């Protein structure tokens, strides 16, 4: 064989071996991922467990740096700055504020760190520019499922002009969309339905207080819709505190152990729509690895499954399959 051809073949072989070594080194690289959970409600405990389980089961060595923003935009901002300084491989977060969190996400993105949102995120313009992926259960469809369940209840009970109060979490656009979906389907099927009040009550204690005031101030109230887990449980407790169990129904969002117990009881809580926190956490971690490895399929907004629970048996089964209490 001519020397020139031999030299060329050797160079190609060396290049191949070098490339393989670099690929192996990249695959074996320890990854560091920052994860921010929005608040202390049960849903985010489920997300955290899902992320941790997925990281443990992954073939990649991953260090998770985690915190809970507790709904505080300054805590979120400070932690993201810490993650940027650590030069993490990616940041997972459920944004505290659609507009207020935009600068924080932008700083991470401009530092070359991909940001993966779940459940809540920044405004659409910011998502397009600074976010690598956004995992969410379609909030409009979420609301429609709950609206259908409410319509079934009112029709079955021959209530053709129901009065419904809403306890909301509408600082987040997903909650606005949940209500819109709920109203759209409910009013299409029960044209006489009225939303007579809509007040904020994301945190349990506030939701109880708001719920009680709504019950006292609204004669002949037929139902309360809770847009979040705290709002849902608060509405149920308010109904019980005001001795309205069996008279005022609650239609809610986001499953927890207490909410499942109330659904099993079925005296006040009639339906819950839920996106599993554990499943969300698992999906977010999986997508984060794809983003880091540049294997994402190009879809930025990724839908996750939405579940509807309406029967006593549904609550009982949920409790049996979630013995750790995490949604």
PDB file of C-alpha atoms in Angstrom:
ATOM      1  CA  UNK A   1       0.000   0.000   0.000  1.00  0.00           C
ATOM      2  CA  UNK A   2       1.433   3.482  -0.867  1.00  0.00           C
ATOM      3  CA  UNK A   3       2.767   5.475   2.094  1.00  0.00           C
ATOM      4  CA  UNK A   4       0.390   8.370   1.366  1.00  0.00           C
ATOM      5  CA  UNK A   5      -2.666   6.106   1.591  1.00  0.00           C
ATOM      6  CA  UNK A   6      -1.355   4.474   4.764  1.00  0.00           C
ATOM      7  CA  UNK A   7      -0.786   7.890   6.348  1.00  0.00           C
ATOM      8  CA  UNK A   8      -4.290   9.003   5.359  1.00  0.00           C
ATOM      9  CA  UNK A   9      -5.842   5.842   6.773  1.00  0.00           C
ATOM     10  CA  UNK A  10      -3.936   6.282  10.050  1.00  0.00           C
ATOM     11  CA  UNK A  11      -5.058   9.898  10.340  1.00  0.00           C
ATOM     12  CA  UNK A  12      -8.693   8.897   9.786  1.00  0.00           C
ATOM     13  CA  UNK A  13      -8.387   6.147  12.390  1.00  0.00           C
ATOM     14  CA  UNK A  14      -6.884   8.570  14.907  1.00  0.00           C
ATOM     15  CA  UNK A  15      -9.660  11.078  14.248  1.00  0.00           C
ATOM     16  CA  UNK A  16     -12.293   8.374  14.750  1.00  0.00           C
ATOM     17  CA  UNK A  17     -10.728   7.232  18.013  1.00  0.00           C
ATOM     18  CA  UNK A  18     -10.389  10.803  19.250  1.00  0.00           C
ATOM     19  CA  UNK A  19     -14.023  11.535  18.390  1.00  0.00           C
ATOM     20  CA  UNK A  20     -15.154   8.390  20.200  1.00  0.00           C
ATOM     21  CA  UNK A  21     -13.136   9.350  23.256  1.00  0.00           C
ATOM     22  CA  UNK A  22     -14.616  12.837  23.307  1.00  0.00           C
ATOM     23  CA  UNK A  23     -18.134  11.432  22.910  1.00  0.00           C
ATOM     24  CA  UNK A  24     -17.574   8.988  25.754  1.00  0.00           C
ATOM     25  CA  UNK A  25     -16.195  11.779  27.923  1.00  0.00           C
ATOM     26  CA  UNK A  26     -19.256  13.947  27.176  1.00  0.00           C
ATOM     27  CA  UNK A  27     -21.606  11.049  27.944  1.00  0.00           C
ATOM     28  CA  UNK A  28     -19.824  10.324  31.231  1.00  0.00           C
ATOM     29  CA  UNK A  29     -19.803  13.982  32.276  1.00  0.00           C
ATOM     30  CA  UNK A  30     -21.490  14.685  35.587  1.00  0.00           C
ATOM     31  CA  UNK A  31     -24.419  17.015  35.035  1.00  0.00           C
ATOM     32  CA  UNK A  32     -25.601  19.644  37.478  1.00  0.00           C
ATOM     33  CA  UNK A  33     -29.243  20.679  37.219  1.00  0.00           C
ATOM     34  CA  UNK A  34     -30.957  23.383  39.249  1.00  0.00           C
ATOM     35  CA  UNK A  35     -34.592  22.759  40.184  1.00  0.00           C
ATOM     36  CA  UNK A  36     -36.962  25.370  41.606  1.00  0.00           C
ATOM     37  CA  UNK A  37     -40.365  24.422  43.013  1.00  0.00           C
ATOM     38  CA  UNK A  38     -42.972  27.177  43.151  1.00  0.00           C
ATOM     39  CA  UNK A  39     -44.440  26.667  46.620  1.00  0.00           C
ATOM     40  CA  UNK A  40     -44.988  24.149  49.408  1.00  0.00           C
ATOM     41  CA  UNK A  41     -48.322  22.742  48.199  1.00  0.00           C
ATOM     42  CA  UNK A  42     -48.526  18.983  47.718  1.00  0.00           C
ATOM     43  CA  UNK A  43     -48.357  19.187  43.933  1.00  0.00           C
ATOM     44  CA  UNK A  44     -44.804  20.540  44.012  1.00  0.00           C
ATOM     45  CA  UNK A  45     -43.734  17.889  46.521  1.00  0.00           C
ATOM     46  CA  UNK A  46     -44.918  15.393  43.902  1.00  0.00           C
ATOM     47  CA  UNK A  47     -42.966  17.165  41.165  1.00  0.00           C
ATOM     48  CA  UNK A  48     -39.842  17.121  43.339  1.00  0.00           C
ATOM     49  CA  UNK A  49     -40.216  13.395  43.966  1.00  0.00           C
ATOM     50  CA  UNK A  50     -40.713  12.780  40.247  1.00  0.00           C
ATOM     51  CA  UNK A  51     -37.563  14.736  39.387  1.00  0.00           C
ATOM     52  CA  UNK A  52     -35.522  12.941  42.050  1.00  0.00           C
ATOM     53  CA  UNK A  53     -36.766   9.491  41.031  1.00  0.00           C
ATOM     54  CA  UNK A  54     -36.021  10.167  37.363  1.00  0.00           C
ATOM     55  CA  UNK A  55     -32.532  11.436  38.235  1.00  0.00           C
ATOM     56  CA  UNK A  56     -31.850   8.329  40.329  1.00  0.00           C
ATOM     57  CA  UNK A  57     -33.018   6.013  37.541  1.00  0.00           C
ATOM     58  CA  UNK A  58     -31.061   7.867  34.855  1.00  0.00           C
ATOM     59  CA  UNK A  59     -27.881   6.412  33.365  1.00  0.00           C
ATOM     60  CA  UNK A  60     -26.346   9.882  33.686  1.00  0.00           C
ATOM     61  CA  UNK A  61     -24.634  11.087  36.866  1.00  0.00           C
ATOM     62  CA  UNK A  62     -26.722  14.081  37.953  1.00  0.00           C
ATOM     63  CA  UNK A  63     -26.330  16.459  40.864  1.00  0.00           C
ATOM     64  CA  UNK A  64     -29.596  18.239  41.664  1.00  0.00           C
ATOM     65  CA  UNK A  65     -29.455  21.645  43.345  1.00  0.00           C
ATOM     66  CA  UNK A  66     -32.976  22.299  44.615  1.00  0.00           C
ATOM     67  CA  UNK A  67     -34.949  24.991  46.395  1.00  0.00           C
ATOM     68  CA  UNK A  68     -38.524  26.092  47.000  1.00  0.00           C
ATOM     69  CA  UNK A  69     -39.294  29.663  45.980  1.00  0.00           C
ATOM     70  CA  UNK A  70     -42.341  29.737  48.307  1.00  0.00           C
ATOM     71  CA  UNK A  71     -44.083  31.971  45.794  1.00  0.00           C
ATOM     72  CA  UNK A  72     -41.470  34.692  46.396  1.00  0.00           C
ATOM     73  CA  UNK A  73     -40.058  36.306  43.260  1.00  0.00           C
ATOM     74  CA  UNK A  74     -36.964  37.633  45.066  1.00  0.00           C
ATOM     75  CA  UNK A  75     -36.084  34.144  46.352  1.00  0.00           C
ATOM     76  CA  UNK A  76     -36.519  32.787  42.843  1.00  0.00           C
ATOM     77  CA  UNK A  77     -34.255  35.495  41.415  1.00  0.00           C
ATOM     78  CA  UNK A  78     -31.537  35.015  44.035  1.00  0.00           C
ATOM     79  CA  UNK A  79     -31.449  31.248  43.555  1.00  0.00           C
ATOM     80  CA  UNK A  80     -31.268  31.529  39.771  1.00  0.00           C
ATOM     81  CA  UNK A  81     -28.315  33.913  40.172  1.00  0.00           C
ATOM     82  CA  UNK A  82     -26.640  31.279  42.361  1.00  0.00           C
ATOM     83  CA  UNK A  83     -27.261  28.616  39.716  1.00  0.00           C
ATOM     84  CA  UNK A  84     -25.868  30.877  36.995  1.00  0.00           C
ATOM     85  CA  UNK A  85     -22.742  31.454  39.100  1.00  0.00           C
ATOM     86  CA  UNK A  86     -22.412  27.670  39.473  1.00  0.00           C
ATOM     87  CA  UNK A  87     -22.717  27.347  35.679  1.00  0.00           C
ATOM     88  CA  UNK A  88     -25.247  24.532  35.939  1.00  0.00           C
ATOM     89  CA  UNK A  89     -26.173  22.547  32.834  1.00  0.00           C
ATOM     90  CA  UNK A  90     -29.870  23.483  33.008  1.00  0.00           C
ATOM     91  CA  UNK A  91     -32.511  25.059  35.237  1.00  0.00           C
ATOM     92  CA  UNK A  92     -35.952  23.553  35.846  1.00  0.00           C
ATOM     93  CA  UNK A  93     -38.550  25.946  37.232  1.00  0.00           C
ATOM     94  CA  UNK A  94     -42.213  26.764  37.728  1.00  0.00           C
ATOM     95  CA  UNK A  95     -42.140  30.553  37.416  1.00  0.00           C
ATOM     96  CA  UNK A  96     -43.468  32.670  40.288  1.00  0.00           C
ATOM     97  CA  UNK A  97     -44.778  35.383  37.960  1.00  0.00           C
ATOM     98  CA  UNK A  98     -45.569  35.429  34.265  1.00  0.00           C
ATOM     99  CA  UNK A  99     -44.055  38.897  33.846  1.00  0.00           C
ATOM    100  CA  UNK A 100     -42.041  39.343  37.043  1.00  0.00           C
ATOM    101  CA  UNK A 101     -39.915  36.237  36.441  1.00  0.00           C
ATOM    102  CA  UNK A 102     -39.001  37.234  32.885  1.00  0.00           C
ATOM    103  CA  UNK A 103     -35.765  39.059  33.754  1.00  0.00           C
ATOM    104  CA  UNK A 104     -34.616  36.151  35.906  1.00  0.00           C
ATOM    105  CA  UNK A 105     -35.186  33.622  33.126  1.00  0.00           C
ATOM    106  CA  UNK A 106     -33.555  35.967  30.635  1.00  0.00           C
ATOM    107  CA  UNK A 107     -30.379  36.217  32.769  1.00  0.00           C
ATOM    108  CA  UNK A 108     -30.054  32.441  32.832  1.00  0.00           C
ATOM    109  CA  UNK A 109     -30.691  32.111  29.108  1.00  0.00           C
ATOM    110  CA  UNK A 110     -28.188  34.837  28.229  1.00  0.00           C
ATOM    111  CA  UNK A 111     -25.610  33.043  30.396  1.00  0.00           C
ATOM    112  CA  UNK A 112     -26.028  30.058  28.076  1.00  0.00           C
ATOM    113  CA  UNK A 113     -28.026  27.961  30.539  1.00  0.00           C
ATOM    114  CA  UNK A 114     -31.180  26.340  29.129  1.00  0.00           C
ATOM    115  CA  UNK A 115     -34.355  26.951  31.139  1.00  0.00           C
ATOM    116  CA  UNK A 116     -37.100  24.333  31.196  1.00  0.00           C
ATOM    117  CA  UNK A 117     -40.450  25.493  32.611  1.00  0.00           C
ATOM    118  CA  UNK A 118     -43.210  23.313  33.964  1.00  0.00           C
ATOM    119  CA  UNK A 119     -46.780  24.141  35.050  1.00  0.00           C
ATOM    120  CA  UNK A 120     -46.168  27.922  35.065  1.00  0.00           C
ATOM    121  CA  UNK A 121     -43.790  30.002  32.979  1.00  0.00           C
ATOM    122  CA  UNK A 122     -43.096  33.542  31.808  1.00  0.00           C
ATOM    123  CA  UNK A 123     -45.096  35.393  29.138  1.00  0.00           C
ATOM    124  CA  UNK A 124     -45.336  33.960  25.636  1.00  0.00           C
ATOM    125  CA  UNK A 125     -42.816  36.392  24.161  1.00  0.00           C
ATOM    126  CA  UNK A 126     -40.306  35.353  26.819  1.00  0.00           C
ATOM    127  CA  UNK A 127     -41.032  31.663  26.288  1.00  0.00           C
ATOM    128  CA  UNK A 128     -40.325  32.040  22.580  1.00  0.00           C
ATOM    129  CA  UNK A 129     -37.028  33.814  23.219  1.00  0.00           C
ATOM    130  CA  UNK A 130     -35.555  32.503  26.476  1.00  0.00           C
ATOM    131  CA  UNK A 131     -37.132  29.134  27.323  1.00  0.00           C
ATOM    132  CA  UNK A 132     -35.944  25.814  25.891  1.00  0.00           C
ATOM    133  CA  UNK A 133     -39.078  23.829  26.779  1.00  0.00           C
ATOM    134  CA  UNK A 134     -42.365  24.323  28.634  1.00  0.00           C
ATOM    135  CA  UNK A 135     -44.230  21.283  29.963  1.00  0.00           C
ATOM    136  CA  UNK A 136     -47.871  21.851  30.807  1.00  0.00           C
ATOM    137  CA  UNK A 137     -51.235  20.161  30.893  1.00  0.00           C
ATOM    138  CA  UNK A 138     -53.388  22.235  28.532  1.00  0.00           C
ATOM    139  CA  UNK A 139     -55.109  24.544  31.050  1.00  0.00           C
ATOM    140  CA  UNK A 140     -58.088  25.216  28.784  1.00  0.00           C
ATOM    141  CA  UNK A 141     -58.710  21.472  28.417  1.00  0.00           C
ATOM    142  CA  UNK A 142     -58.157  21.122  32.173  1.00  0.00           C
ATOM    143  CA  UNK A 143     -60.962  23.622  32.807  1.00  0.00           C
ATOM    144  CA  UNK A 144     -63.233  22.019  30.225  1.00  0.00           C
ATOM    145  CA  UNK A 145     -62.983  18.644  31.960  1.00  0.00           C
ATOM    146  CA  UNK A 146     -64.007  20.262  35.245  1.00  0.00           C
ATOM    147  CA  UNK A 147     -66.781  22.236  33.536  1.00  0.00           C
ATOM    148  CA  UNK A 148     -68.197  19.031  32.083  1.00  0.00           C
ATOM    149  CA  UNK A 149     -68.185  17.393  35.508  1.00  0.00           C
ATOM    150  CA  UNK A 150     -69.976  20.407  37.001  1.00  0.00           C
ATOM    151  CA  UNK A 151     -72.542  20.369  34.189  1.00  0.00           C
ATOM    152  CA  UNK A 152     -73.188  16.653  34.794  1.00  0.00           C
ATOM    153  CA  UNK A 153     -73.820  17.403  38.471  1.00  0.00           C
ATOM    154  CA  UNK A 154     -76.193  20.324  37.871  1.00  0.00           C
ATOM    155  CA  UNK A 155     -78.147  18.485  35.172  1.00  0.00           C
ATOM    156  CA  UNK A 156     -78.464  15.363  37.337  1.00  0.00           C
ATOM    157  CA  UNK A 157     -79.728  17.488  40.236  1.00  0.00           C
ATOM    158  CA  UNK A 158     -82.064  19.560  38.008  1.00  0.00           C
ATOM    159  CA  UNK A 159     -80.309  22.847  38.869  1.00  0.00           C
ATOM    160  CA  UNK A 160     -80.777  24.892  35.708  1.00  0.00           C
ATOM    161  CA  UNK A 161     -79.581  28.280  37.021  1.00  0.00           C
ATOM    162  CA  UNK A 162     -76.680  27.455  39.335  1.00  0.00           C
ATOM    163  CA  UNK A 163     -74.724  30.194  41.080  1.00  0.00           C
ATOM    164  CA  UNK A 164     -71.009  29.453  41.192  1.00  0.00           C
ATOM    165  CA  UNK A 165     -68.225  31.283  43.026  1.00  0.00           C
ATOM    166  CA  UNK A 166     -64.583  30.911  41.999  1.00  0.00           C
ATOM    167  CA  UNK A 167     -61.582  30.879  44.329  1.00  0.00           C
ATOM    168  CA  UNK A 168     -58.700  31.621  42.018  1.00  0.00           C
ATOM    169  CA  UNK A 169     -54.942  31.583  41.498  1.00  0.00           C
ATOM    170  CA  UNK A 170     -55.124  33.991  38.564  1.00  0.00           C
ATOM    171  CA  UNK A 171     -51.758  35.604  39.186  1.00  0.00           C
ATOM    172  CA  UNK A 172     -50.816  32.713  36.891  1.00  0.00           C
ATOM    173  CA  UNK A 173     -52.149  32.597  33.332  1.00  0.00           C
ATOM    174  CA  UNK A 174     -52.735  28.841  33.573  1.00  0.00           C
ATOM    175  CA  UNK A 175     -55.379  29.514  36.225  1.00  0.00           C
ATOM    176  CA  UNK A 176     -57.114  32.103  34.034  1.00  0.00           C
ATOM    177  CA  UNK A 177     -57.258  29.524  31.259  1.00  0.00           C
ATOM    178  CA  UNK A 178     -58.615  26.883  33.641  1.00  0.00           C
ATOM    179  CA  UNK A 179     -61.523  29.165  34.509  1.00  0.00           C
ATOM    180  CA  UNK A 180     -62.174  30.059  30.882  1.00  0.00           C
ATOM    181  CA  UNK A 181     -62.349  26.386  29.928  1.00  0.00           C
ATOM    182  CA  UNK A 182     -64.635  25.683  32.886  1.00  0.00           C
ATOM    183  CA  UNK A 183     -67.012  28.514  31.988  1.00  0.00           C
ATOM    184  CA  UNK A 184     -67.044  27.715  28.272  1.00  0.00           C
ATOM    185  CA  UNK A 185     -68.230  24.145  28.690  1.00  0.00           C
ATOM    186  CA  UNK A 186     -70.487  24.763  31.686  1.00  0.00           C
ATOM    187  CA  UNK A 187     -72.412  27.608  30.041  1.00  0.00           C
ATOM    188  CA  UNK A 188     -72.734  25.668  26.786  1.00  0.00           C
ATOM    189  CA  UNK A 189     -74.384  22.775  28.617  1.00  0.00           C
ATOM    190  CA  UNK A 190     -76.148  24.739  31.397  1.00  0.00           C
ATOM    191  CA  UNK A 191     -76.970  28.138  29.826  1.00  0.00           C
ATOM    192  CA  UNK A 192     -78.422  29.512  33.057  1.00  0.00           C
ATOM    193  CA  UNK A 193     -75.177  29.044  35.002  1.00  0.00           C
ATOM    194  CA  UNK A 194     -73.743  32.216  36.577  1.00  0.00           C
ATOM    195  CA  UNK A 195     -70.280  32.981  37.929  1.00  0.00           C
ATOM    196  CA  UNK A 196     -71.309  35.292  40.770  1.00  0.00           C
ATOM    197  CA  UNK A 197     -67.874  35.919  42.321  1.00  0.00           C
ATOM    198  CA  UNK A 198     -64.203  35.374  41.537  1.00  0.00           C
ATOM    199  CA  UNK A 199     -61.661  36.043  44.300  1.00  0.00           C
ATOM    200  CA  UNK A 200     -58.025  35.100  44.884  1.00  0.00           C
ATOM    201  CA  UNK A 201     -57.249  32.365  47.394  1.00  0.00           C
ATOM    202  CA  UNK A 202     -54.310  30.224  46.332  1.00  0.00           C
ATOM    203  CA  UNK A 203     -53.016  29.474  49.838  1.00  0.00           C
ATOM    204  CA  UNK A 204     -55.190  27.266  52.060  1.00  0.00           C
ATOM    205  CA  UNK A 205     -55.768  29.656  54.981  1.00  0.00           C
ATOM    206  CA  UNK A 206     -56.757  32.491  52.681  1.00  0.00           C
ATOM    207  CA  UNK A 207     -58.936  30.176  50.587  1.00  0.00           C
ATOM    208  CA  UNK A 208     -60.889  29.127  53.699  1.00  0.00           C
ATOM    209  CA  UNK A 209     -61.433  32.767  54.683  1.00  0.00           C
ATOM    210  CA  UNK A 210     -62.429  33.811  51.159  1.00  0.00           C
ATOM    211  CA  UNK A 211     -64.713  30.790  50.811  1.00  0.00           C
ATOM    212  CA  UNK A 212     -66.545  31.535  54.056  1.00  0.00           C
ATOM    213  CA  UNK A 213     -67.068  35.175  53.089  1.00  0.00           C
ATOM    214  CA  UNK A 214     -68.391  34.144  49.662  1.00  0.00           C
ATOM    215  CA  UNK A 215     -70.851  31.707  51.247  1.00  0.00           C
ATOM    216  CA  UNK A 216     -72.096  34.297  53.747  1.00  0.00           C
ATOM    217  CA  UNK A 217     -72.394  37.088  51.162  1.00  0.00           C
ATOM    218  CA  UNK A 218     -73.963  35.047  48.361  1.00  0.00           C
ATOM    219  CA  UNK A 219     -77.457  33.702  49.078  1.00  0.00           C
ATOM    220  CA  UNK A 220     -78.410  30.494  47.285  1.00  0.00           C
ATOM    221  CA  UNK A 221     -74.827  29.705  46.250  1.00  0.00           C
ATOM    222  CA  UNK A 222     -74.795  26.286  44.584  1.00  0.00           C
ATOM    223  CA  UNK A 223     -71.109  25.598  44.051  1.00  0.00           C
ATOM    224  CA  UNK A 224     -67.523  26.786  44.367  1.00  0.00           C
ATOM    225  CA  UNK A 225     -64.818  26.144  41.802  1.00  0.00           C
ATOM    226  CA  UNK A 226     -61.253  25.939  43.145  1.00  0.00           C
ATOM    227  CA  UNK A 227     -58.579  26.721  40.554  1.00  0.00           C
ATOM    228  CA  UNK A 228     -55.730  25.188  42.597  1.00  0.00           C
ATOM    229  CA  UNK A 229     -55.204  22.603  45.315  1.00  0.00           C
ATOM    230  CA  UNK A 230     -55.192  25.193  48.092  1.00  0.00           C
ATOM    231  CA  UNK A 231     -58.295  26.858  46.677  1.00  0.00           C
ATOM    232  CA  UNK A 232     -60.074  23.505  46.392  1.00  0.00           C
ATOM    233  CA  UNK A 233     -59.367  22.300  49.914  1.00  0.00           C
ATOM    234  CA  UNK A 234     -60.083  25.779  51.283  1.00  0.00           C
ATOM    235  CA  UNK A 235     -63.468  25.776  49.543  1.00  0.00           C
ATOM    236  CA  UNK A 236     -64.358  22.370  51.013  1.00  0.00           C
ATOM    237  CA  UNK A 237     -63.374  23.449  54.529  1.00  0.00           C
ATOM    238  CA  UNK A 238     -65.316  26.713  54.145  1.00  0.00           C
ATOM    239  CA  UNK A 239     -68.445  24.781  53.137  1.00  0.00           C
ATOM    240  CA  UNK A 240     -68.082  22.513  56.166  1.00  0.00           C
ATOM    241  CA  UNK A 241     -67.338  25.422  58.517  1.00  0.00           C
ATOM    242  CA  UNK A 242     -70.537  27.161  57.370  1.00  0.00           C
ATOM    243  CA  UNK A 243     -72.604  23.954  57.748  1.00  0.00           C
ATOM    244  CA  UNK A 244     -73.388  23.863  54.015  1.00  0.00           C
ATOM    245  CA  UNK A 245     -72.261  20.287  53.320  1.00  0.00           C
ATOM    246  CA  UNK A 246     -74.797  18.674  51.011  1.00  0.00           C
ATOM    247  CA  UNK A 247     -76.026  22.089  49.862  1.00  0.00           C
ATOM    248  CA  UNK A 248     -72.960  23.633  48.212  1.00  0.00           C
ATOM    249  CA  UNK A 249     -70.803  21.471  45.930  1.00  0.00           C
ATOM    250  CA  UNK A 250     -67.104  22.014  45.224  1.00  0.00           C
ATOM    251  CA  UNK A 251     -65.363  21.324  41.911  1.00  0.00           C
ATOM    252  CA  UNK A 252     -61.625  21.460  42.246  1.00  0.00           C
ATOM    253  CA  UNK A 253     -58.117  21.150  40.929  1.00  0.00           C
ATOM    254  CA  UNK A 254     -54.918  19.325  41.864  1.00  0.00           C
ATOM    255  CA  UNK A 255     -55.078  16.102  43.869  1.00  0.00           C
ATOM    256  CA  UNK A 256     -53.592  15.694  47.348  1.00  0.00           C
ATOM    257  CA  UNK A 257     -54.236  13.181  50.121  1.00  0.00           C
ATOM    258  CA  UNK A 258     -56.769  15.454  51.862  1.00  0.00           C
ATOM    259  CA  UNK A 259     -58.490  16.252  48.582  1.00  0.00           C
ATOM    260  CA  UNK A 260     -58.666  12.538  47.710  1.00  0.00           C
ATOM    261  CA  UNK A 261     -60.179  11.860  51.139  1.00  0.00           C
ATOM    262  CA  UNK A 262     -62.814  14.526  50.508  1.00  0.00           C
ATOM    263  CA  UNK A 263     -63.586  13.046  47.097  1.00  0.00           C
ATOM    264  CA  UNK A 264     -63.939   9.614  48.682  1.00  0.00           C
ATOM    265  CA  UNK A 265     -66.390  11.146  51.167  1.00  0.00           C
ATOM    266  CA  UNK A 266     -68.157  12.826  48.208  1.00  0.00           C
ATOM    267  CA  UNK A 267     -70.433  14.925  50.407  1.00  0.00           C
ATOM    268  CA  UNK A 268     -68.942  18.274  49.358  1.00  0.00           C
ATOM    269  CA  UNK A 269     -66.241  17.643  46.747  1.00  0.00           C
ATOM    270  CA  UNK A 270     -67.775  16.281  43.542  1.00  0.00           C
ATOM    271  CA  UNK A 271     -64.924  16.353  41.011  1.00  0.00           C
ATOM    272  CA  UNK A 272     -61.188  17.021  40.763  1.00  0.00           C
ATOM    273  CA  UNK A 273     -59.041  17.534  37.687  1.00  0.00           C
ATOM    274  CA  UNK A 274     -55.379  16.791  38.202  1.00  0.00           C
ATOM    275  CA  UNK A 275     -51.978  16.690  36.551  1.00  0.00           C
ATOM    276  CA  UNK A 276     -49.829  14.240  38.497  1.00  0.00           C
ATOM    277  CA  UNK A 277     -46.897  15.997  40.129  1.00  0.00           C
ATOM    278  CA  UNK A 278     -44.743  12.865  39.995  1.00  0.00           C
ATOM    279  CA  UNK A 279     -45.482  12.313  36.312  1.00  0.00           C
ATOM    280  CA  UNK A 280     -44.737  15.971  35.619  1.00  0.00           C
ATOM    281  CA  UNK A 281     -41.420  15.776  37.485  1.00  0.00           C
ATOM    282  CA  UNK A 282     -40.417  12.669  35.568  1.00  0.00           C
ATOM    283  CA  UNK A 283     -41.355  14.233  32.228  1.00  0.00           C
ATOM    284  CA  UNK A 284     -39.533  17.488  33.047  1.00  0.00           C
ATOM    285  CA  UNK A 285     -36.323  15.669  33.945  1.00  0.00           C
ATOM    286  CA  UNK A 286     -36.487  13.544  30.788  1.00  0.00           C
ATOM    287  CA  UNK A 287     -37.007  16.634  28.630  1.00  0.00           C
ATOM    288  CA  UNK A 288     -34.193  18.458  30.426  1.00  0.00           C
ATOM    289  CA  UNK A 289     -31.720  15.728  29.477  1.00  0.00           C
ATOM    290  CA  UNK A 290     -32.906  15.948  25.871  1.00  0.00           C
ATOM    291  CA  UNK A 291     -32.347  19.715  25.890  1.00  0.00           C
ATOM    292  CA  UNK A 292     -28.880  19.409  27.433  1.00  0.00           C
ATOM    293  CA  UNK A 293     -27.900  16.748  24.892  1.00  0.00           C
ATOM    294  CA  UNK A 294     -29.471  18.731  22.040  1.00  0.00           C
ATOM    295  CA  UNK A 295     -31.892  15.882  21.318  1.00  0.00           C
ATOM    296  CA  UNK A 296     -35.148  17.834  21.746  1.00  0.00           C
ATOM    297  CA  UNK A 297     -37.546  17.306  18.836  1.00  0.00           C
ATOM    298  CA  UNK A 298     -38.258  20.996  18.239  1.00  0.00           C
ATOM    299  CA  UNK A 299     -41.607  21.176  20.050  1.00  0.00           C
ATOM    300  CA  UNK A 300     -41.204  23.841  22.739  1.00  0.00           C
ATOM    301  CA  UNK A 301     -44.577  23.459  24.478  1.00  0.00           C
ATOM    302  CA  UNK A 302     -45.086  19.846  25.535  1.00  0.00           C
ATOM    303  CA  UNK A 303     -48.443  18.583  26.795  1.00  0.00           C
ATOM    304  CA  UNK A 304     -48.685  16.204  29.751  1.00  0.00           C
ATOM    305  CA  UNK A 305     -51.726  14.041  30.639  1.00  0.00           C
ATOM    306  CA  UNK A 306     -54.740  15.474  32.504  1.00  0.00           C
ATOM    307  CA  UNK A 307     -56.853  13.225  34.763  1.00  0.00           C
ATOM    308  CA  UNK A 308     -60.466  13.629  35.933  1.00  0.00           C
ATOM    309  CA  UNK A 309     -61.736  12.097  39.195  1.00  0.00           C
ATOM    310  CA  UNK A 310     -65.464  12.214  39.995  1.00  0.00           C
ATOM    311  CA  UNK A 311     -66.460   9.230  42.123  1.00  0.00           C
ATOM    312  CA  UNK A 312     -65.980   7.954  45.656  1.00  0.00           C
ATOM    313  CA  UNK A 313     -64.105   5.002  44.171  1.00  0.00           C
ATOM    314  CA  UNK A 314     -61.740   7.385  42.339  1.00  0.00           C
ATOM    315  CA  UNK A 315     -60.712   8.970  45.634  1.00  0.00           C
ATOM    316  CA  UNK A 316     -60.311   5.583  47.294  1.00  0.00           C
ATOM    317  CA  UNK A 317     -58.166   4.248  44.454  1.00  0.00           C
ATOM    318  CA  UNK A 318     -55.971   7.369  44.404  1.00  0.00           C
ATOM    319  CA  UNK A 319     -55.271   6.948  48.118  1.00  0.00           C
ATOM    320  CA  UNK A 320     -54.426   3.268  47.620  1.00  0.00           C
ATOM    321  CA  UNK A 321     -51.918   4.051  44.861  1.00  0.00           C
ATOM    322  CA  UNK A 322     -50.373   7.103  46.581  1.00  0.00           C
ATOM    323  CA  UNK A 323     -49.527   5.750  50.024  1.00  0.00           C
ATOM    324  CA  UNK A 324     -46.697   8.281  50.333  1.00  0.00           C
ATOM    325  CA  UNK A 325     -49.274  11.065  49.972  1.00  0.00           C
ATOM    326  CA  UNK A 326     -47.472  12.658  47.041  1.00  0.00           C
ATOM    327  CA  UNK A 327     -49.575  13.482  43.965  1.00  0.00           C
TER     328      UNK A 327
END
